[in-house]
Coordinates of C-alpha atoms and ligand atoms in Angstrom, one line a residue:
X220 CA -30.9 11.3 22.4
X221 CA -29.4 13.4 25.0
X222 CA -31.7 16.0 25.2
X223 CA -34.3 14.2 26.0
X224 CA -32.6 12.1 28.5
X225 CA -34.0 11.8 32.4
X226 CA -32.1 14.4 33.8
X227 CA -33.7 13.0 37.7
X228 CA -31.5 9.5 36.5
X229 CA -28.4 11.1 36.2
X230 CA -28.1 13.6 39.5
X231 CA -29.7 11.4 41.9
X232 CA -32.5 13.4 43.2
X233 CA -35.3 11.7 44.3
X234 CA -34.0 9.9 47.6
X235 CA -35.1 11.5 50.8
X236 CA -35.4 15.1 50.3
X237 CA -39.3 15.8 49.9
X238 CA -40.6 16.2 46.6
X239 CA -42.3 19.4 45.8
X240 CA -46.5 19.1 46.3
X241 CA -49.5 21.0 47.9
X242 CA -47.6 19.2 51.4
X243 CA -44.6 20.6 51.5
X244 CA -45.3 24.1 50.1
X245 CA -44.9 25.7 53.6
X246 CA -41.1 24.6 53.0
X247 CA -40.8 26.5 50.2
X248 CA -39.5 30.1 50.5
X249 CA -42.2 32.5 50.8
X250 CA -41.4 34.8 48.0
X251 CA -41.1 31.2 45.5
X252 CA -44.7 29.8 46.1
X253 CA -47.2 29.9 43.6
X254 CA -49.3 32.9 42.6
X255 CA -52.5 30.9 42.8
X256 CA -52.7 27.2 43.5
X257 CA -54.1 24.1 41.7
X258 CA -57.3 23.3 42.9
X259 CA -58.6 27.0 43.4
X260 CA -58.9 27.3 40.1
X261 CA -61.3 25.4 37.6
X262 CA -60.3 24.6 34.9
X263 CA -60.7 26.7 31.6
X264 CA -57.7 25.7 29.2
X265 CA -56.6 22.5 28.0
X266 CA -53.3 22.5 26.5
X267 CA -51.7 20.0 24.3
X268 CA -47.9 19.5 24.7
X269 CA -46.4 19.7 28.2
X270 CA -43.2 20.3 27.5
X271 CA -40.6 22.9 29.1
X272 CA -41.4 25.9 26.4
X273 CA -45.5 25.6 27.6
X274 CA -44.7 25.4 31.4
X275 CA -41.4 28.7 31.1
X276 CA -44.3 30.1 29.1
X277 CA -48.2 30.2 28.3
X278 CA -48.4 28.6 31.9
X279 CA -46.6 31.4 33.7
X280 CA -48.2 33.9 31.8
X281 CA -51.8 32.2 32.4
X282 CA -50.7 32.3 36.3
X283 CA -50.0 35.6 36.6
X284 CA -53.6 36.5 34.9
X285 CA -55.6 34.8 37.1
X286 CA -54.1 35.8 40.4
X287 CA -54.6 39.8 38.7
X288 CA -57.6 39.1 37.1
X289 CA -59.4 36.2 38.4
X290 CA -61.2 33.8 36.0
X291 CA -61.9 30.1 35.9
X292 CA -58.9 29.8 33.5
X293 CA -57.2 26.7 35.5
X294 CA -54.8 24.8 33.0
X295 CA -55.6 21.0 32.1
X296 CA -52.0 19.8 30.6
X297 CA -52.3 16.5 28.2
X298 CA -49.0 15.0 27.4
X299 CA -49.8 13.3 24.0
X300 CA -46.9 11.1 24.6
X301 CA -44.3 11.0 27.3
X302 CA -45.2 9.4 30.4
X303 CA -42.7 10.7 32.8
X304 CA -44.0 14.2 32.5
X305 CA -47.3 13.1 33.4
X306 CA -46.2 11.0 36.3
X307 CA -43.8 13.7 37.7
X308 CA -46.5 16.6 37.6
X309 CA -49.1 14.4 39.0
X310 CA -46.7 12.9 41.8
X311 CA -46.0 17.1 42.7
X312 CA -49.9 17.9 42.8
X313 CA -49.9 19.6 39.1
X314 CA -47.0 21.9 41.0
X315 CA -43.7 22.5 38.9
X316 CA -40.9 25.7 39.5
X317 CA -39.4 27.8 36.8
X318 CA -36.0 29.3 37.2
X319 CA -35.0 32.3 35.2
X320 CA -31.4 32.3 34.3
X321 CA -29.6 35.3 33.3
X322 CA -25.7 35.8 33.4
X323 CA -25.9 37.2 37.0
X324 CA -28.3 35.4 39.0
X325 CA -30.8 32.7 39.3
X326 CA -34.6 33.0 40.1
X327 CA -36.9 30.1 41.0
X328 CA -41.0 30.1 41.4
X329 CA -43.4 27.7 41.3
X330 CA -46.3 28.1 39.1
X331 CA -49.9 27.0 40.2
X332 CA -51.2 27.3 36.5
X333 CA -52.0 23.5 36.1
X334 CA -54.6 22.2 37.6
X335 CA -55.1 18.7 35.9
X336 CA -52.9 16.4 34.0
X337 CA -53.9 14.0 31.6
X338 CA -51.9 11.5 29.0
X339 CA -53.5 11.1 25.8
X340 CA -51.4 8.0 24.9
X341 CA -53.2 5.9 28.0
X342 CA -56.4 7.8 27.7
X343 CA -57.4 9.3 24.7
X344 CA -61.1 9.4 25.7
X345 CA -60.3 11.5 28.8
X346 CA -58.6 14.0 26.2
X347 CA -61.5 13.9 23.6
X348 CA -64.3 14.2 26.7
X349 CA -62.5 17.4 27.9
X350 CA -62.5 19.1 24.5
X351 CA -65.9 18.5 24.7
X352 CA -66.8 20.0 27.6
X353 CA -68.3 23.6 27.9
X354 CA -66.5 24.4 30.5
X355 CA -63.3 24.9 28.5
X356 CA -63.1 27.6 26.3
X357 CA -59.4 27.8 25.0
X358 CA -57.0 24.7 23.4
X359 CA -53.2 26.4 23.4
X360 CA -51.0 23.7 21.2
X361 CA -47.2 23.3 21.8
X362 CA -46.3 20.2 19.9
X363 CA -43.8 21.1 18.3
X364 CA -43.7 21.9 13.7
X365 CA -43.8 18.1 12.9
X366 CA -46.8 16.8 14.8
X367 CA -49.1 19.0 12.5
X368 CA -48.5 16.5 9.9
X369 CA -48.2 19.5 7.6
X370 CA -46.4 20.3 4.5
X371 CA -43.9 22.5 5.4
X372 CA -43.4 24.0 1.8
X373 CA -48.1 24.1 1.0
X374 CA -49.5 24.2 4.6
X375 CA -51.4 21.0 3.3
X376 CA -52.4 17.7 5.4
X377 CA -49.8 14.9 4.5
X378 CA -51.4 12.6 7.1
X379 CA -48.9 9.6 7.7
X380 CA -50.5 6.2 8.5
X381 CA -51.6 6.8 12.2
X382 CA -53.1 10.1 11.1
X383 CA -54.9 8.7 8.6
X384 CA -56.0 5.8 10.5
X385 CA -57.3 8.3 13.7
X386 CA -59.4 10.4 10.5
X387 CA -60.8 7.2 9.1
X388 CA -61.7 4.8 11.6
X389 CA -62.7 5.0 14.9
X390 CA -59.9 3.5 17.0
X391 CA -58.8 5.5 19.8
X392 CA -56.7 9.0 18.5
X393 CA -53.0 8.5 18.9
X394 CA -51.6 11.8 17.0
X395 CA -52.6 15.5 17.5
X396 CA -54.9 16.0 14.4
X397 CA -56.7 12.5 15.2
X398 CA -57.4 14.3 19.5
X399 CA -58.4 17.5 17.8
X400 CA -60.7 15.7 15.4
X401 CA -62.4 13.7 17.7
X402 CA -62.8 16.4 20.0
X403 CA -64.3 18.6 18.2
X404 CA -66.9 15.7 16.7
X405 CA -67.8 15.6 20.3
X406 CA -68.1 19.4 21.3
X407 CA -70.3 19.7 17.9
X408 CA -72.8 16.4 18.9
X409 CA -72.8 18.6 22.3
X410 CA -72.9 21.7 20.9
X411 CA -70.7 22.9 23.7
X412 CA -70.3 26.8 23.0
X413 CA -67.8 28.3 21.3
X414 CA -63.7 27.7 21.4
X415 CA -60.3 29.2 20.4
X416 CA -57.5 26.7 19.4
X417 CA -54.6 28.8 19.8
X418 CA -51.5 26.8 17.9
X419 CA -48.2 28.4 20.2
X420 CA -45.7 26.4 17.8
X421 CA -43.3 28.2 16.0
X422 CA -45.2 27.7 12.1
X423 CA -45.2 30.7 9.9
X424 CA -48.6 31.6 9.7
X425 CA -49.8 29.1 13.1
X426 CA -53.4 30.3 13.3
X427 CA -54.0 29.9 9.9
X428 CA -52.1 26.9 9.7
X429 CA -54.4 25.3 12.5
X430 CA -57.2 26.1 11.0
X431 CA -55.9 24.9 7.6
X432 CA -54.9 21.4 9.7
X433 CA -58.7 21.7 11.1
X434 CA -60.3 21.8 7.9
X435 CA -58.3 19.2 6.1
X436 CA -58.9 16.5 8.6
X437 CA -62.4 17.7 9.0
X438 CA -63.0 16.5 5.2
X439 CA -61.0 13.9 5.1
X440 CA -62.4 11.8 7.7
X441 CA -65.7 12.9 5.9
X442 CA -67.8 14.4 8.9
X443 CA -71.4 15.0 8.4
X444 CA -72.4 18.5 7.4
X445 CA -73.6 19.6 10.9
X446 CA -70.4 18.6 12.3
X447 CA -68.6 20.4 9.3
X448 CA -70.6 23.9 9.3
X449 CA -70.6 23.7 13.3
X450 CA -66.6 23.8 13.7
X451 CA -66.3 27.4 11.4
X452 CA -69.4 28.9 13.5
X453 CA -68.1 28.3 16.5
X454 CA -64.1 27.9 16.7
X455 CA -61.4 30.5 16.1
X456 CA -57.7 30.2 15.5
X457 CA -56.1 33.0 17.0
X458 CA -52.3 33.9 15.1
X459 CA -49.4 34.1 17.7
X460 CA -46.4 34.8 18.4
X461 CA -44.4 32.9 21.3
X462 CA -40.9 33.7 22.8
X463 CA -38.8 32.6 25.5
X464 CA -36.0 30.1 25.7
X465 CA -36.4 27.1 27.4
X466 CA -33.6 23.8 27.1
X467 CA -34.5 21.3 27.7
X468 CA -33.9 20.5 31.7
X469 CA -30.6 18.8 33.1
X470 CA -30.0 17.4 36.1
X471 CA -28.3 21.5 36.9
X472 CA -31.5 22.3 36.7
X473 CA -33.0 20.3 39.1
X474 CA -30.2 20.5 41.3
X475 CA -30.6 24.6 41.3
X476 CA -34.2 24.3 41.6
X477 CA -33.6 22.0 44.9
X478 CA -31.4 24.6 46.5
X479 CA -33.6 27.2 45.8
X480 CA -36.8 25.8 46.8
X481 CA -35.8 23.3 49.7
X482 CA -37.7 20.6 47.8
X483 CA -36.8 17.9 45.1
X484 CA -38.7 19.2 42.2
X485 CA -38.5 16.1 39.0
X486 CA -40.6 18.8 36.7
X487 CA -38.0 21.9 37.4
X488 CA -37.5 24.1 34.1
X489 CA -35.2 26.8 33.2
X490 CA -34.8 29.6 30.6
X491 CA -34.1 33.1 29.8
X492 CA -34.9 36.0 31.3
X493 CA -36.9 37.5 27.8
X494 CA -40.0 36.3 27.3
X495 CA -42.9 37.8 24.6
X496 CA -46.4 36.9 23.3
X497 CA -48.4 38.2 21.1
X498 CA -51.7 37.0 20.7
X499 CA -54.8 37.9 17.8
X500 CA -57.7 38.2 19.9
X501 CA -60.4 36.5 19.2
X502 CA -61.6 34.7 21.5
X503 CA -65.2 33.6 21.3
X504 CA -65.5 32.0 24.8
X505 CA -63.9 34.1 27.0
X506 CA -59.4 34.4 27.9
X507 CA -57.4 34.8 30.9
X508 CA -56.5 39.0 31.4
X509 CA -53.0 37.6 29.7
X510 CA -52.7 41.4 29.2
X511 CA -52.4 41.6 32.5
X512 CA -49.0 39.8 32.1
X513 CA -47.2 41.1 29.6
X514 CA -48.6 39.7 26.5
X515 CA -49.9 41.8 23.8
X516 CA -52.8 41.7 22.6
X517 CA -53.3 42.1 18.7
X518 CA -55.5 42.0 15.8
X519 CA -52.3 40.5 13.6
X520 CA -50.2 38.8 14.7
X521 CA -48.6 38.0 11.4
X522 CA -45.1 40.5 11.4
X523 CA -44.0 39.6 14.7
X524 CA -44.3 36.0 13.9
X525 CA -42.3 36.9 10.9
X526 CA -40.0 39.2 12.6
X527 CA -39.6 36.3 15.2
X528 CA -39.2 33.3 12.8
X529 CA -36.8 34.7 10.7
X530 CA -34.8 37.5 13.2
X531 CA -34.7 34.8 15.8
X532 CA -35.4 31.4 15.0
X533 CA -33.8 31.7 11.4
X534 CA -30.9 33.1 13.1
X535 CA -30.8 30.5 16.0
X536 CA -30.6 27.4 13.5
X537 CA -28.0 29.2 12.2
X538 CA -25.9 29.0 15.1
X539 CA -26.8 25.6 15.8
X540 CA -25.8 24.2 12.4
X541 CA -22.5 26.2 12.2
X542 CA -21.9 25.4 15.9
X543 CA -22.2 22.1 16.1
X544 CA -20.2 21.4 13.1
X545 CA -17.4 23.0 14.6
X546 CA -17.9 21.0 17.8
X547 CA -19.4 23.7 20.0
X548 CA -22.1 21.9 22.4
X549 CA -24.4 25.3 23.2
X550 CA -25.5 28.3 21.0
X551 CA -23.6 30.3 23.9
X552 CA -20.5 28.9 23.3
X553 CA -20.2 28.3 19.9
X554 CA -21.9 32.4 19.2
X555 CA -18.7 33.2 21.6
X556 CA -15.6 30.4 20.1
X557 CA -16.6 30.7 16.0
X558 CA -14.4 34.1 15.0
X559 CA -16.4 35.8 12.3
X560 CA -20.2 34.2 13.3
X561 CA -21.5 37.3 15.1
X562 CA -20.3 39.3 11.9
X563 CA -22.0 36.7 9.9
X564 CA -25.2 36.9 11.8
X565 CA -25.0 40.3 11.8
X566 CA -24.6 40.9 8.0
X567 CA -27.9 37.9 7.5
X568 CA -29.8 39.8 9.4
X569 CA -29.2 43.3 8.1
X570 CA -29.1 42.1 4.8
X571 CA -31.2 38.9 4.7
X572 CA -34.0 39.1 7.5
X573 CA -35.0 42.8 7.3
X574 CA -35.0 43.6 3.6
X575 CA -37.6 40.7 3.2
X576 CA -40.5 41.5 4.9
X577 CA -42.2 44.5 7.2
X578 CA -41.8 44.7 10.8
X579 CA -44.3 45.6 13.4
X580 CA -44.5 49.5 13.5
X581 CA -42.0 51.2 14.9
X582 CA -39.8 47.7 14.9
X583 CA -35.8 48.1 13.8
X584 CA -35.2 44.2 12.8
X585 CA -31.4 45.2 12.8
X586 CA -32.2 46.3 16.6
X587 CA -34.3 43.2 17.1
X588 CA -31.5 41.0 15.9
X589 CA -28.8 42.9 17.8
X590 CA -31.0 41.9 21.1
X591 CA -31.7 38.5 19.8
X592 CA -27.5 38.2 19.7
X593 CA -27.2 39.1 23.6
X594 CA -29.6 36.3 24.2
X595 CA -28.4 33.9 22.6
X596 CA -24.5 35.2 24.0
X597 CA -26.5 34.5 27.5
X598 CA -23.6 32.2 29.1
X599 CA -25.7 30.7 32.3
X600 CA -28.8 29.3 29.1
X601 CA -27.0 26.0 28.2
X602 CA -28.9 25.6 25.1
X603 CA -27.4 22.5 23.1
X604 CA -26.5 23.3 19.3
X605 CA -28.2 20.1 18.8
X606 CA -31.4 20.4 20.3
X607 CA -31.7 23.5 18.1
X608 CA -30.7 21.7 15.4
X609 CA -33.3 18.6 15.1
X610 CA -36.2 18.2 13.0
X611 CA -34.4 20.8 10.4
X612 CA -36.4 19.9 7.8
X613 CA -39.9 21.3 9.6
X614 CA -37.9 24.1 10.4
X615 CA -35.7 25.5 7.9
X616 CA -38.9 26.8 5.4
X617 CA -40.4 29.5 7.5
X618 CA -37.3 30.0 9.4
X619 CA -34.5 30.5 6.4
X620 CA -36.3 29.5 3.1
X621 CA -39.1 32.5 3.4
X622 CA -36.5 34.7 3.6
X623 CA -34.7 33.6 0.7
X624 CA -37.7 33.5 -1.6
X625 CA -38.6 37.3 -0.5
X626 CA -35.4 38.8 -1.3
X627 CA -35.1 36.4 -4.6
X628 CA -38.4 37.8 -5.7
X629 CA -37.0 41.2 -5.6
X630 CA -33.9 40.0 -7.5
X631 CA -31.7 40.2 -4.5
X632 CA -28.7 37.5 -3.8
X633 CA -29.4 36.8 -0.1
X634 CA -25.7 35.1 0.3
X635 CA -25.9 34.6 4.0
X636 CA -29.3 32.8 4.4
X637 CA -27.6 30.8 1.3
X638 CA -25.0 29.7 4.1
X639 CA -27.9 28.5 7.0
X640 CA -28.9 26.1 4.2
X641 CA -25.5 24.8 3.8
X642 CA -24.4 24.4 7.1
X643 CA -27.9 22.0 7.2
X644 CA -27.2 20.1 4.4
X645 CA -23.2 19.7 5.9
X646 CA -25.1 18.9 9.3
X647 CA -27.7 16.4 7.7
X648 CA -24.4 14.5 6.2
X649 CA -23.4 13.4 9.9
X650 CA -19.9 14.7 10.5
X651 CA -18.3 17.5 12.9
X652 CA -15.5 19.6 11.4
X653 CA -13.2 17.4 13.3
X654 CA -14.9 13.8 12.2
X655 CA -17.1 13.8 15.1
X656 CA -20.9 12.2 14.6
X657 CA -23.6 14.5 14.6
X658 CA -27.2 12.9 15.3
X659 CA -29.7 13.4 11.9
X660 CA -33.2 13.4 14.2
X661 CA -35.8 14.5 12.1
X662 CA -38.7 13.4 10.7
X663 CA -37.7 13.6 6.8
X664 CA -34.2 11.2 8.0
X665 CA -34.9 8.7 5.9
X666 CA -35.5 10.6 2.6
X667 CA -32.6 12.8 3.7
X668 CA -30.6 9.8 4.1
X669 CA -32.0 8.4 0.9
X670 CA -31.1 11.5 -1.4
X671 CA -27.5 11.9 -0.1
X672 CA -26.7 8.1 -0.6
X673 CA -27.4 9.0 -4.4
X674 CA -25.7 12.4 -4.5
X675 CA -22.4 11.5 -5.3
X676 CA -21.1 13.1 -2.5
X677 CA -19.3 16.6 -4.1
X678 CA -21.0 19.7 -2.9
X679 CA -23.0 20.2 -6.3
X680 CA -24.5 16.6 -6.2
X681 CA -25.1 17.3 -2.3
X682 CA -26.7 20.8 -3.1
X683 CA -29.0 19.3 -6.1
X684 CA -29.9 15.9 -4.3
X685 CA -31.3 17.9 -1.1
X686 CA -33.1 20.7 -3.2
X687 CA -35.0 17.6 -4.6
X688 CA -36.7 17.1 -1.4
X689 CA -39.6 18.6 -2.4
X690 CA -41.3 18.4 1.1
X691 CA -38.3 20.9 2.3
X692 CA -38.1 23.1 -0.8
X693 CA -40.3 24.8 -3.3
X694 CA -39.6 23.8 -6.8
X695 CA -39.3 27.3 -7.8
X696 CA -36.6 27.9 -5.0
X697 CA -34.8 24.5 -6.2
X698 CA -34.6 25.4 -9.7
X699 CA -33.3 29.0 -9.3
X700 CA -29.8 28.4 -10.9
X701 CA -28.7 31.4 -8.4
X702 CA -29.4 29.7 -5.6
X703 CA -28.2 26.5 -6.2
X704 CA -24.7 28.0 -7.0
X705 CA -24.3 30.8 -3.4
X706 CA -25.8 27.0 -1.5
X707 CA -22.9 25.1 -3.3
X708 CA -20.2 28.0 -3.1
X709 CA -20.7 27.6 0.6
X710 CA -21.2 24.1 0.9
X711 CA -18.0 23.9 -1.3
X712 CA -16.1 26.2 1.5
X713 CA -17.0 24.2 4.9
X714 CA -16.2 20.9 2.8
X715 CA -12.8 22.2 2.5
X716 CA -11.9 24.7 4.9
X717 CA -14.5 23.8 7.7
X718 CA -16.8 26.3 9.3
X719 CA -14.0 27.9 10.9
X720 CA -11.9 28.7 7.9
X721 CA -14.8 28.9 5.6
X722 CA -16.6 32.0 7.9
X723 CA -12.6 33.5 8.9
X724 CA -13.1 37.0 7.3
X725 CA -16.1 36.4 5.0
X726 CA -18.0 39.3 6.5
X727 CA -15.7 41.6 6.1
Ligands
CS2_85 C1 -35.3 27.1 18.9 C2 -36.6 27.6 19.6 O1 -35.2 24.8 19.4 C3 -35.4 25.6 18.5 O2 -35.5 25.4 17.3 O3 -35.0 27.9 17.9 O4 -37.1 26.6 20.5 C4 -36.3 28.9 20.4 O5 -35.5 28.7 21.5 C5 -37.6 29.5 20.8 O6 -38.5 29.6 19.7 C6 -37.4 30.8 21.4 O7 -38.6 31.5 21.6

């Protein structure tokens, strides 16, 4: 898909200019070199997931902790997958450059945080040794909702065949629970001090989820006893909350980073301005000064995650299922070109998002939301409606679903969440406003697929076939006759008037 396209393919770079590295630093404007540079540091952190939201993100916070604070908290970055990420950091010396974008101007760095790169596809044993070793002390995850092999609706392990194959034999680990596993076998046999596995995914619940995931695979693959009381002695899973926003890179971005920097840089991010983390603190072995940085430091993390999942994300997937049916390409655009969204939004998240749970003290969610809206309004962020809008079945429950069951548990109608689940299930049917094809890329495609070939096609056989995935909703949720009808009442309005027409006035 697009948005994970080679954005280096498709502007050319590459050719003679010098690619960025520990060489060609000196080019590199004074006031955009690193804080502190691979290879002074040791290393303290692996993290799992290399992706542009780590790199905008734990890594730049990390950086700026260790050049305040000291600390041997270097960064090892495995790629579980992608080989291109591992190649391009490795050919740049670990070194990549993030550029904050924000309607006015553009800001590029490089970060040092990274100071080893591994790929656990081609070498899962490098991956298991360093989770074993003493010298690291903290495991940060981004990997995204689905590669927890989790429930979304129970939180339980439903390990697919490679999971379960990495639990039950011994053949070299392939998925995220199967590295974890394994790695934490090994730190146990070593008994090599304590650890925090910090999951910085956007689950409800992620520490707890982690440590959920932990547990489950732990008996499932039938450890032995020492192995099984060492992991809850010595391993904590701190709750977070994580917040920036990071698309995925085009070739713009490279080609801004290059003008900025004076060097071709093939791992060049950008995002917002914004960025938050809030972190539980418990950290047995030791943590970067993140403080330091910015992030706060917490003993629950749990109603900013909420406040976050639902006031942001909730609201985001919104945008990117409503946009991209009415053939907007970015959350910018289509937040700007829909009349009536921002009054949409605005109602779901006064009346929605902050009657259904408690905010951080002293938090306004209606505030929150309002900033959330200038964000998202940011014209120079070209986040794509559809990038936003993939692997919808991970993301809808603790994003839109929570919300719903809260307010229906206090008897309450919550109409415009009602709408985010139609606009999916319009979305998961394929087609644009305007015919166009939209891409279904998510995990649950081919039961998605499966349930609207039976449906009928009418709005209520859409409505009841996609309630029946019970992997997406809770059986309670799916039987409440109430919900059913506001889901097919809107599902009933973009079929015939389009998102447009159906949202023209609806808020008042
Ligand atoms: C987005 C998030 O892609 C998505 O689903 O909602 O990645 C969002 O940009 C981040 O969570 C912002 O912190």
């Amino acid at each position: 898909m697009a948005v994970n396209g080679d954005p280096a393919a498709s502007v050319g770079l590459g050719g003679d200019a010098a690619l960025l590295g520990l060489g060609t630093l000196d080019r590199v404007p004074a006031d955009s070199r690193p804080l502190v540079r691979p290879g002074d540091v040791a290393a303290g952190i692996v993290h799992l997931g290399l992706g542009a939201f780590h790199r905008a993100h734990q890594a730049v916070y990390t950086e700026q902790a260790v050049a305040t604070a000291g600390g041997d908290w270097g960064i090892v970055g495995v790629a579980p997958r992608n080989i291109d990420v591992v190649r391009r950091l490795t050919d740049q010396d670990c070194l990549f450059s993030v550029t904050t974008l924000s309607a006015a101007a553009a800001r590029t760095r490089v970060v040092g945080a990274l100071t080893g790169i591994r790929h656990a596809a081609s070498d899962p044993a490098a991956v298991v040794a360093l989770l074993a070793d003493p010298a690291i002390r903290v495991v940060t995850l981004t990997v995204t909702e689905k590669a927890y092999q989790l429930d979304p609706v129970t939180g339980r392990l439903r390990p697919d065949e490679a999971v379960a194959a990495d639990l039950t034999t011994d053949r070299a680990p392939t998925t995220v629970p199967g590295l974890l596993l394994r790695g934490l076998v090994a730190r146990a046999a070593a008994d090599a001090g304590p650890l925090a596995l910090v999951s910085c995914d956007n689950l409800p619940s992620n520490g707890r989820r982690l440590r959920g995931l932990v547990t489950e695979a732990l008996a499932y693959a039938k450890v032995p006893d020492a192995t099984a009381d060492w992991v809850p002695a010595n391993v904590t899973f701190p709750g977070t909350m994580v917040d920036r926003i990071v698309p995925a890179a085009t070739a713009q971005t490279l080609a801004t980073a290059r003008a900025a920097l004076g060097v071709t840089d093939l791992a060049a991010i950008a995002g917002e301005p914004y960025t938050q983390w809030v972190i539980e603190d418990d950290f047995p072995g030791g943590r970067p000064a993140w403080q330091t940085a910015g992030a706060v430091l917490t003993g629950d993390a749990g109603p900013w995650e909420r406040l976050k999942l639902r006031g942001l994300n909730g609201v985001h997937s919104a945008i990117a299922y409503l946009g991209a049916l009415a053939g907007h390409d970015t959350i910018a655009e289509a937040l700007a070109g829909v009349p009536g969204l921002p009054a949409v939004l605005r109602r779901m998240i006064a009346e929605d998002v902050a009657t259904s749970f408690t905010p951080p003290d002293g938090v306004s969610v209606v505030e929150y939301g309002e900033s959330v809206l200038e964000r998202f309004a940011n014209p120079a962020i070209r986040h794509r409606t559809i990038q936003v809008a993939m692997d919808g079945s991970q993301k809808l429950p603790q994003r839109v679903l929570h919300t719903i069951a809260d307010r229906r548990a206090a008897g309450d109608r919550p109409y415009w969440s009602a709408l985010v689940v139609a606009a999916w299930m319009r979305f998961a049917q394929g087609r644009a406003d305007d015919g166009t094809e939209l891409p279904l890329d998510d995990p649950l495609a081919g039961q998605i697929r499966a349930a609207l070939a039976d449906s009928g096609g009418t709005p209520a056989g859409v409505v009841a076939a996609l309630l029946g995935l019970t992997e997406v909703f809770p059986p309670e949720l799916a039987a409440d006759p109430e919900v059913r009808e506001m889901i097919t009442t809107w599902l009933t309005a973009l079929d015939r008037h389009g998102v447009v027409g159906a949202l023209t006035g609806a808020a008042g």
